XYZ file of C-alpha atoms in Angstrom:
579
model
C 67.662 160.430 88.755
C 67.767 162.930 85.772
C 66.784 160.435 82.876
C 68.446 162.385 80.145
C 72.571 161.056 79.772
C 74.606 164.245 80.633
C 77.742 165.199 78.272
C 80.111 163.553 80.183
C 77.677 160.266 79.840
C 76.404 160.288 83.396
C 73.147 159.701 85.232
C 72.770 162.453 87.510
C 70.826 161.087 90.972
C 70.213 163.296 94.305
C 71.946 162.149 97.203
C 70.126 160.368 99.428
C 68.440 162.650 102.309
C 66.099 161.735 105.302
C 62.893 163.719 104.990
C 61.303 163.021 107.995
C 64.771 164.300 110.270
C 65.049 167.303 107.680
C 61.213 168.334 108.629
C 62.374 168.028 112.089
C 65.340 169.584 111.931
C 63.651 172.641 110.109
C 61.289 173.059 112.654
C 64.115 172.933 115.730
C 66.788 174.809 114.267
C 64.851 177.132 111.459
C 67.465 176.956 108.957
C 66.395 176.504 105.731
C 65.403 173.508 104.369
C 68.342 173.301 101.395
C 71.014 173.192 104.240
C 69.554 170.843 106.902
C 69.507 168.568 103.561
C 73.109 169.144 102.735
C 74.074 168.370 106.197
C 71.712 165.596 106.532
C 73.501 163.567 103.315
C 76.615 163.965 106.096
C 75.083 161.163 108.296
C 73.579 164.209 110.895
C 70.418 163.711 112.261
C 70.387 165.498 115.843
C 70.865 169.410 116.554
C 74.056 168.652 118.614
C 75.395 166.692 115.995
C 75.017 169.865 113.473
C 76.177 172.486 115.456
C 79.456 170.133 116.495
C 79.922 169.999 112.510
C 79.140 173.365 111.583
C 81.097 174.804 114.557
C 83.955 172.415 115.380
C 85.844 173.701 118.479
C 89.461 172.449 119.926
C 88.194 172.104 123.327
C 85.558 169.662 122.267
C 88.886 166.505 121.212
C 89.067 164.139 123.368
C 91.229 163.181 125.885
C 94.516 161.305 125.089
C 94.247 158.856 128.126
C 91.233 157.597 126.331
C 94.316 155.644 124.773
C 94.653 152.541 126.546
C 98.698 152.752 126.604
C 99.290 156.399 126.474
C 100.388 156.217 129.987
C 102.515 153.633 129.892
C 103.973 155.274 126.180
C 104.372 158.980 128.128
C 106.248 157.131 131.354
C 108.605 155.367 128.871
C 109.264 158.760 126.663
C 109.491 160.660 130.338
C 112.365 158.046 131.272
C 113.959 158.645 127.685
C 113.885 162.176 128.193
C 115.904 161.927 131.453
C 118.893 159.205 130.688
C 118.813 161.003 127.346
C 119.370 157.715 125.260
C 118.380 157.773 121.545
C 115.523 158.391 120.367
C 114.343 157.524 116.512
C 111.133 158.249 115.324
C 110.127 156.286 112.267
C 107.851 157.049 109.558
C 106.112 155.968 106.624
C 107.182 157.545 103.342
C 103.601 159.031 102.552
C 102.263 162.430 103.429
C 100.468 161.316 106.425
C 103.666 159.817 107.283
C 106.227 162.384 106.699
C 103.959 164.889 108.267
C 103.752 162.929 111.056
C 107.263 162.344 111.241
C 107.590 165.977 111.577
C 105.100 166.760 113.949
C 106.885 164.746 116.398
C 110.144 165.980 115.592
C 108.779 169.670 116.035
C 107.637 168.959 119.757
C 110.422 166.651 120.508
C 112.470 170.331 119.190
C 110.525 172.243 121.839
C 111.204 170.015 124.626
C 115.250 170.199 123.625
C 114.902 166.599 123.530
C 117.661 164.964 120.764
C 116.391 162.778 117.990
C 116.684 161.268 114.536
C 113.921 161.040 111.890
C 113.787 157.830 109.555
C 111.568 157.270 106.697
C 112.143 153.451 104.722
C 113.000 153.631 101.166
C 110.306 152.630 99.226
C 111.998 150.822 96.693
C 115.023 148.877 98.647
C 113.196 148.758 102.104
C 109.737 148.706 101.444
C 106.941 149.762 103.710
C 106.759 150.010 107.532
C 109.088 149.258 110.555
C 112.559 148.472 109.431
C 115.302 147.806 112.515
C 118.199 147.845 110.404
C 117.745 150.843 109.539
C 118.003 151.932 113.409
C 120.818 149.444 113.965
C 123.190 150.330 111.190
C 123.082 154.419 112.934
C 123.154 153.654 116.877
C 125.247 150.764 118.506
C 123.880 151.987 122.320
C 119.876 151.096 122.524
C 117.114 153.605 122.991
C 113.404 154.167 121.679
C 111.757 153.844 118.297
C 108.522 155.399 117.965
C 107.377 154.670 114.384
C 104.424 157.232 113.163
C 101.826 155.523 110.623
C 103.394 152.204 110.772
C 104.934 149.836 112.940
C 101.218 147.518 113.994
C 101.949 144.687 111.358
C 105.811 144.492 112.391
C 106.169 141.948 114.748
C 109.264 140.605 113.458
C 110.944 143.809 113.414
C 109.874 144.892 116.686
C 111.331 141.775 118.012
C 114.854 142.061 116.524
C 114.712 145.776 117.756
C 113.962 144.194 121.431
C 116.252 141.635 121.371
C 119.496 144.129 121.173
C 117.938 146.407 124.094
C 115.512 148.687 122.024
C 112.231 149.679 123.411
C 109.396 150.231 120.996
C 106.062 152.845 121.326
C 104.016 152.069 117.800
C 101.700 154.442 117.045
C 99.461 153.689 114.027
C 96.207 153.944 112.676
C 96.059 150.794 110.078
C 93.239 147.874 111.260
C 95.670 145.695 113.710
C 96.379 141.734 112.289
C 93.767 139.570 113.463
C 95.987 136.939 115.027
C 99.153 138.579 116.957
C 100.336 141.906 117.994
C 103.808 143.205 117.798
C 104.982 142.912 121.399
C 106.295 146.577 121.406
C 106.302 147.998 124.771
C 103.394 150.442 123.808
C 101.198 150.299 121.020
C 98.368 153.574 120.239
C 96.034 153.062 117.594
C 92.817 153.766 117.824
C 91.220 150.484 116.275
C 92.817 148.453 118.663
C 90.586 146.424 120.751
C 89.272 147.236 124.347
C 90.708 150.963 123.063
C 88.295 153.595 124.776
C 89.185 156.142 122.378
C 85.905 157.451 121.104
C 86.632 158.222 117.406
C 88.392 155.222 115.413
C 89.247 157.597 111.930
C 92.324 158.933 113.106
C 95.010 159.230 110.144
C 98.883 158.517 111.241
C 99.223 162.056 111.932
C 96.548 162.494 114.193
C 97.818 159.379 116.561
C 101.050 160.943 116.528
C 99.659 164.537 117.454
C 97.601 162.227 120.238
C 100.692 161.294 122.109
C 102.043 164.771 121.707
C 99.170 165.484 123.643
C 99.586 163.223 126.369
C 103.184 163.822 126.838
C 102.051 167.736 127.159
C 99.631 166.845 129.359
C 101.744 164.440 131.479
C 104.614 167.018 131.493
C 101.983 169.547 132.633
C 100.654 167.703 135.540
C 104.048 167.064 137.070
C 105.424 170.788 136.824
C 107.903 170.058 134.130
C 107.330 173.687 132.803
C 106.901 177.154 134.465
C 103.502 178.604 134.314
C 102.339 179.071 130.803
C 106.027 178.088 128.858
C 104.214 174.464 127.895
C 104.536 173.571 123.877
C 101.706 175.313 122.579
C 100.261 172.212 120.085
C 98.012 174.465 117.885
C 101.093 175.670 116.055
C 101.977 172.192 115.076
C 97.994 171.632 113.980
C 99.396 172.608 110.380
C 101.053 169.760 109.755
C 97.938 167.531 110.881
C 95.558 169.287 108.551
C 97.838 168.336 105.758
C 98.652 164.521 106.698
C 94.604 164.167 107.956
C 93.265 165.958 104.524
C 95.998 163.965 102.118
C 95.580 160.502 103.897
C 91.724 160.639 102.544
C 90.567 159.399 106.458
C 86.733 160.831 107.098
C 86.836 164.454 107.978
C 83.923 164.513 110.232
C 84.456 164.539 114.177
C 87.799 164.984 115.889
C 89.361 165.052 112.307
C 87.170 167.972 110.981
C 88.536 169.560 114.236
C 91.847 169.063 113.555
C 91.911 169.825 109.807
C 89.641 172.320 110.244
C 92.099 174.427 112.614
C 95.025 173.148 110.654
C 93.769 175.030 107.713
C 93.810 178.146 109.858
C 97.440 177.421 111.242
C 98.714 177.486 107.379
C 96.899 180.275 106.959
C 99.221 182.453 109.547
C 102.376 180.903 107.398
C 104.237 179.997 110.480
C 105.922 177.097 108.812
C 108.847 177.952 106.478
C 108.589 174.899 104.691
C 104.671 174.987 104.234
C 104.996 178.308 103.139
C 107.422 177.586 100.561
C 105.343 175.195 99.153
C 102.025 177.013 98.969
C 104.088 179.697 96.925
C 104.941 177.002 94.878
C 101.737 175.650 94.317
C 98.711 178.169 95.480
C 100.287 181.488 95.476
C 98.722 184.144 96.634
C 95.715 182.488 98.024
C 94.267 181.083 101.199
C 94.829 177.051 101.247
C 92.024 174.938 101.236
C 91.602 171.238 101.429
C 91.756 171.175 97.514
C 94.956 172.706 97.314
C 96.443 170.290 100.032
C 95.178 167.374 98.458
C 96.047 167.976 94.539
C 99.210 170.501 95.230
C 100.568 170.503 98.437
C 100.593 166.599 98.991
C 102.026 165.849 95.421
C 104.660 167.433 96.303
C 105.752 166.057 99.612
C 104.555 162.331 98.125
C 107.456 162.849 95.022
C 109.685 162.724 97.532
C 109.103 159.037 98.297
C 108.044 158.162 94.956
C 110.944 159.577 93.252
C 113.817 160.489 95.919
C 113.569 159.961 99.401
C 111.204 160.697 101.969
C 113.345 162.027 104.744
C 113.921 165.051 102.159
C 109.906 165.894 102.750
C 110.477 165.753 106.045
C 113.317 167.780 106.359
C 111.383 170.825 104.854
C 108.737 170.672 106.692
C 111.241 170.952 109.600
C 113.590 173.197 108.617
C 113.357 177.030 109.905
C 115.700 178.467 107.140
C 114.004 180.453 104.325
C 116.446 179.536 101.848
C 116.819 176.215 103.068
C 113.189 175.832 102.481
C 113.102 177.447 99.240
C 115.618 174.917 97.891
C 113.847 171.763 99.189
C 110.405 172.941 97.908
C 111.917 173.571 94.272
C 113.823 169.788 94.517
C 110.441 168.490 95.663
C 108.584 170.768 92.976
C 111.049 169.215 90.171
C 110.565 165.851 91.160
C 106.456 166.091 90.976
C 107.270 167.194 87.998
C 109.000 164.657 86.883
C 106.876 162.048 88.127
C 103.766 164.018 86.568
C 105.519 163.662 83.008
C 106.293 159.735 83.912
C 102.977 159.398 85.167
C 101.354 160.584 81.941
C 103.214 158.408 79.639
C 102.185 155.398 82.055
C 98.757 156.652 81.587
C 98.714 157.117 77.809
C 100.368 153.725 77.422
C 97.974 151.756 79.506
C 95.300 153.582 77.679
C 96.455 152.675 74.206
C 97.248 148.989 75.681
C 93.709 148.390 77.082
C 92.343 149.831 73.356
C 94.311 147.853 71.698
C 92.849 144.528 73.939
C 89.437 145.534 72.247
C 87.948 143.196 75.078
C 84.621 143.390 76.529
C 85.416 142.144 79.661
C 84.525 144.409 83.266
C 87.769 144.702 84.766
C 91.226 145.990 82.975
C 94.123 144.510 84.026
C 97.699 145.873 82.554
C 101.336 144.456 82.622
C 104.208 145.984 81.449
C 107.967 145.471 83.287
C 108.902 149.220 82.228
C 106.187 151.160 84.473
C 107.623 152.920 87.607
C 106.242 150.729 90.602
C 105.813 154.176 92.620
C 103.678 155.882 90.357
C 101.126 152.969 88.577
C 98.470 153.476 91.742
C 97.986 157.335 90.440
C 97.563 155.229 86.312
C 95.182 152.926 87.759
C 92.938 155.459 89.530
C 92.946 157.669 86.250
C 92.076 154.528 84.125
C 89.471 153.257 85.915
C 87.324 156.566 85.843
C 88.391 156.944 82.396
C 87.109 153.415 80.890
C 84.492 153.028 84.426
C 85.834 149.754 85.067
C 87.800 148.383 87.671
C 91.418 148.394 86.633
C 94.676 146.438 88.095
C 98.303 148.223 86.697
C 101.005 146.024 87.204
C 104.530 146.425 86.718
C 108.162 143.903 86.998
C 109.478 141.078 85.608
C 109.374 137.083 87.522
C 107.574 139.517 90.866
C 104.971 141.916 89.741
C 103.636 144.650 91.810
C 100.341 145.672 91.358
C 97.827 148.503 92.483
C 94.293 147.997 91.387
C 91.320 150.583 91.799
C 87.345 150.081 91.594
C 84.290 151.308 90.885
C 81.215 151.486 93.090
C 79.534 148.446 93.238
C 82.764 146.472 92.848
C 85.245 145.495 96.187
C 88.523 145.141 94.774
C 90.060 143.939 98.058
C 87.239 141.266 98.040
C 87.711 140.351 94.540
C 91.775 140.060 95.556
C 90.949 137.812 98.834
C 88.987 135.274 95.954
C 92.673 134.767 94.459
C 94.625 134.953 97.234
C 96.139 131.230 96.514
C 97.288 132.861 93.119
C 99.126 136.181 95.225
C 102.474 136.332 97.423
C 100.693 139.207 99.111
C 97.846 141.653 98.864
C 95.949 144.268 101.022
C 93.643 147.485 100.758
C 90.005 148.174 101.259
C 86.952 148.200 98.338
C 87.808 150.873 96.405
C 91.772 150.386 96.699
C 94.225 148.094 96.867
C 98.090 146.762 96.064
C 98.902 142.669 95.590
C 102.437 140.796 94.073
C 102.225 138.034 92.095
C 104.769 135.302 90.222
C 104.493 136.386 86.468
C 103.709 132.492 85.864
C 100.080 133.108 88.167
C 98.866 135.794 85.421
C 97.035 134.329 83.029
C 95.026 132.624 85.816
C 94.576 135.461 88.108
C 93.270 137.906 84.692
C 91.124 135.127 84.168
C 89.672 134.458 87.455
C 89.403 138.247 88.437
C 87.410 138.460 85.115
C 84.773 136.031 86.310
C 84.475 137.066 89.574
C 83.020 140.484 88.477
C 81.272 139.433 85.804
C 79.239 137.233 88.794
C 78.143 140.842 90.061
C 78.130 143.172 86.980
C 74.962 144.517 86.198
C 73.883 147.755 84.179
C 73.597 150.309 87.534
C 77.986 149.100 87.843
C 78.142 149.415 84.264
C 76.281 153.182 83.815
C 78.409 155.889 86.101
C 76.405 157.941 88.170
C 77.122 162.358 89.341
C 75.572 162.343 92.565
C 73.939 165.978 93.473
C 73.563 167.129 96.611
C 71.289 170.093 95.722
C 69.233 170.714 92.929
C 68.885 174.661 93.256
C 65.737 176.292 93.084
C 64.008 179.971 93.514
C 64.520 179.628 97.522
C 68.113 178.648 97.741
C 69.801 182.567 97.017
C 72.808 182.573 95.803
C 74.758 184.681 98.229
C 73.269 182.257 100.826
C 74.636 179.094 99.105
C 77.845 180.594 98.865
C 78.546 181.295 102.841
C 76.936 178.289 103.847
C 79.255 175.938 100.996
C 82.352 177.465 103.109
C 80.863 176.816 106.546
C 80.817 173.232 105.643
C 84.505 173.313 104.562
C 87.166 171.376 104.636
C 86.103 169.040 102.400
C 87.303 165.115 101.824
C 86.113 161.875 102.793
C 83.356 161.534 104.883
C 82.194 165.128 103.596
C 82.662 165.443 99.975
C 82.426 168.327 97.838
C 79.080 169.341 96.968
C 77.843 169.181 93.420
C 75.171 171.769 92.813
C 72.488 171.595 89.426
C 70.587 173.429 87.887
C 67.409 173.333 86.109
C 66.932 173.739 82.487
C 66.044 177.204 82.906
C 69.946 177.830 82.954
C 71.436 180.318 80.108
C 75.229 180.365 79.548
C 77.109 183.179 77.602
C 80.619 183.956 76.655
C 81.738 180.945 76.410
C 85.476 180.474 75.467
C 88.478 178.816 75.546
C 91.858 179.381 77.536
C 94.448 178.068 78.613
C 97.991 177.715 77.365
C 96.635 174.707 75.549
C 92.909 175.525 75.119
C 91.643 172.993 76.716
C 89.843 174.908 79.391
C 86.503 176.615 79.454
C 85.091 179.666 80.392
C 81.636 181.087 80.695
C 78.967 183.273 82.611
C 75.595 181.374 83.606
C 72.621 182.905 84.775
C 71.453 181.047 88.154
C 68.102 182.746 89.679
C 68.551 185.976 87.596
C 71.938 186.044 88.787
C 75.387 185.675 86.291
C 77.995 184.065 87.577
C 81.679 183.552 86.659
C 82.175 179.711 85.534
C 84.942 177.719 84.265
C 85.311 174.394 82.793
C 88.645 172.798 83.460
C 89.769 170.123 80.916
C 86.474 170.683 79.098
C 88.344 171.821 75.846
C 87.007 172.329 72.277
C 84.714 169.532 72.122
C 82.337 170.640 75.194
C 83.176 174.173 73.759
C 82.254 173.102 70.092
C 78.961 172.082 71.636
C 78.229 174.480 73.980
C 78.438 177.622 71.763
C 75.113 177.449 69.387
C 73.216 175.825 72.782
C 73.637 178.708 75.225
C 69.629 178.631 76.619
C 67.961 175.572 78.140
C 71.083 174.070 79.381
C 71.454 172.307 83.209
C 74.922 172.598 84.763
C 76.571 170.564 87.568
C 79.207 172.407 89.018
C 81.288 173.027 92.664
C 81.696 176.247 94.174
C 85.024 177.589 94.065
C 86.424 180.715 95.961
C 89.498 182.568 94.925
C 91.388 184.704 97.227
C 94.199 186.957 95.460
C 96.016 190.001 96.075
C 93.336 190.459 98.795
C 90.144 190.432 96.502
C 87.705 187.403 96.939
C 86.011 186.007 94.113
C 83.324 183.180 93.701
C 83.250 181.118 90.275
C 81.306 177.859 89.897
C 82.977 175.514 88.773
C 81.769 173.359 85.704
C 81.682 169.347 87.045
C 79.081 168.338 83.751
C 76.107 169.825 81.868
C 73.263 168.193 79.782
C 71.916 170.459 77.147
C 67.878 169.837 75.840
């Protein structure tokens, strides 16, 4: 831990690192010691567990008959195939959803096999498997397979049954504790008894699962001539998008996948992908950053603001122009939500100042908020006060979505009032609830105690963790191959945040930006000056950065440009402390 409070009014710590497996690791692989402790803060200890990670290969996934049901969902599909009765394939109406959605549709395409895609409204329907919206299209029964939803909906699965409707779920959220849907095949990878080796999957990566299977299947029986089989690695795309948006771990079989995803975009073989990366990344090579914070905004406005069959649709479509026009619909409405999302944002901000309360947890009503968009206002309060923080919107029913801080489980803090809730669910660091507007008062009040049980002043002070404090052995060049060999970043394998000492000089330091509010600046790292830039910084960081150019430490990512063909490094600026 740096002792000295940074600008941004952070500790800095190092990550934690095993030094005895480092030493070890040195001596059996002779890499340097810098990178085995980067890639030991990843959980890897062994030499086969770094070289899997640092060289993730397609023929190393395994097996989709590690699924207990696969073979019972690819005999049912097979039989589908044949009598040719309807097939639906139902999705949630979130990236990892759509995507999903897609991905299926896109092999079912190959096979010449008919379908139609569903996605719930989010606003009249709500989320997961919804048989009405099956039964009001098709009076003749057939097969739902629902992608990223479908292992909560007993009820539905039932109603489905009961008019002659058979039912594969495939779905990757933890199964209920007490009964299953009774669908006639169910593939997610948390279920119990399920031999599947890696439990992580996202929605997208089940559903590319029992493309597998039904390739494989298909294979083994002769269904096509030699070598005219689906080729999956095409569809891979659409995985790295749903796997890097749906925040699951990217380390084993989903570094794999994202990993070759990334170099599927990268060919622009999807129209509707490629329209969007023009959109939002033109120009350059996409990375994980550019799927999660331009790519997946995008296809997510389509739920939150329209629907999410139109998402689907262009990832689908094979018409330029077609995709062109969906990609600037979907690029208005992210705009549109970014603008609502703002004023949400700004409101709840002047709301919780105006509280002037010194309690540990924010929690924020107001009937006016759009219930699609207060998740995105209650992640950006709670890093911007550092307290947990519950945004709630409605009138008699609210809907809430409340995000944490480390140290604090939110969906624990929820279960504690769940006699006060019609309904909640998440995980620590996220979750949603509704609530009668006449249980408020008690659940601010109760939520409010329960943290203030487990507050303390290491909740209360945020920590930058640092993965590498750089010294005269870590070269520069070095650092910046071996920060892309570890890419795609995301859960499971964050970013990492490189400092410096307080050797570090800084120089030309200015503002840009259409609204100034940006940094830029050279910094001299190991005798070396490199290109830096400071986004959202402004005039205040600027304003104290200018007359303290020498003794300064930075934190900062590495980020590589690729435009018009040239390649570019610049670091960029995550906070600095100045002596």
């Amino acid at each position: 831990m740096i002792n000295k409070t940074s600008y941004k009014r952070q500790k800095w710590q190092l990550a934690n690192s095993d030094k005895a497996a480092i030493d070890r690791l040195v001596s059996e692989l002779g890499m340097p010691d810098w990178q085995i402790q980067l890639l030991n803060q990843r959980e890897l200890s062994t030499a086969e567990q770094i070289n899997n990670f640092l060289y993730p290969a397609l023929d190393a996934l395994p097996s989709p008959f590690l699924f207990e049901a696969m073979e019972r969902a690819v005999t049912i599909i097979k039989k589908v195939m044949k009598s040719k009765s309807p097939l639906v394939i139902m999705g949630d109406y979130d990236v990892d959803g759509v995507t999903g959605v897609a991905l299926l549709a896109r092999f079912f395409t190959a096979l010449e096999v008919g379908f139609t895609c569903l996605h719930p409204d989010r606003f009249s329907d709500g989320y997961g498997l919804k048989a009405n919206l099956v039964l009001e299209i098709y009076e003749n029964p057939g097969l739902v397979i629902t992608v990223d939803c479908g292992i909560s909906d007993a009820g539905e699965v039932k109603i489905l049954q009961q008019t002659g409707w058979q039912v594969i779920i495939t779905d990757h959220h933890q199964p209920p504790l007490t009964c299953l849907p009774p669908a006639d095949a169910i593939l997610n990878p948390w279920l119990k008894g399920c031999s599947f080796p890696f439990k992580d999957l996202a929605g997208v990566g089940v559903a590319f699962y029992l493309a597998m299977g039904i390739r494989n299947y298909l294979a083994q029986e002769n269904y096509w001539p030699t070598g005219k089989a689906p080729n999956l690695r095409k569809i891979l795309d659409l995985v790295a998008v749903g796997t890097i948006a749906d925040m699951v771990t990217l380390q084993g079989v989903n570094r794999i996948l994202a990993k070759a995803g990334l170099e599927v975009i990268s060919q622009k073989s999807n129209e509707g992908l490629q329209e969007l990366t023009t959109l939002s990344s033109p120009g350059k090579l996409v990375n994980s950053e550019d799927i999660s914070f331009q790519i997946a905004p995008r296809l997510n406005a389509a739920g939150r603001m329209g629907a999410a069959g139109r998402a689907s649709e262009l990832l689908l479509t094979e018409d330029r122009a077609q995709a062109r026009k969906i990609a600037a619909i979907l690029d208005r409405e992210n705009q549109q939500r970014k603008s609502i999302s703002s004023d949400i944002v700004n409101e709840a901000i002047s709301l919780a100042n105006e509280k002037k309360k010194g309690g540990h947890c924010l929690i924020l009503h107001n009937s006016e908020w759009h219930e699609g968009l207060i998740g995105i206002a209650a992640s950006k309060l709670a890093r911007h006060f550092h307290k947990p923080t519950i945004i709630l919107t409605g009138k008699e029913i609210l809907k809430g979505s409340a995000r944490s801080v480390e140290g604090v489980n939110i969906h624990e803090i929820l279960s504690r009032c769940k006699d006060l809730l019609i309904a909640y669910g998440g995980h620590r660091a996220a979750a949603g609830l509704t609530i009668k507007v006449n249980q408020l008062a008690e659940f601010v009040g109760r939520v409010e105690e329960y943290i203030e049980e487990i507050w303390n002043e290491e909740i209360g002070t945020p920590v930058q963790l640092v993965n590498l404090s750089i010294n005269k052995n870590v070269k520069i060049p070095q650092l910046i191959k071996f920060n892309q060999l570890l890419q795609p970043f995301g859960q499971g394998n964050p970013e990492p945040v490189y400092c410096t000492d307080n050797s570090c000089c800084l120089r030309n330091i200015k503002l840009i930006g259409k609204d100034r509010n940006h940094i830029r600046f050279d910094a001299l790292i190991n005798g070396e000056w490199q290109n830096a830039i400071g986004f959202g910084f402004g005039k205040d960081a600027f304003n104290y950065l200018v007359d303290r150019t020498n003794g300064c430490q930075i934190a900062f990512h590495l980020q590589y440009n690729s435009f018009r063909g040239q390649n570019k490094i610049q670091l960029q600026l995550v906070d600095f402390i100045v002596s």
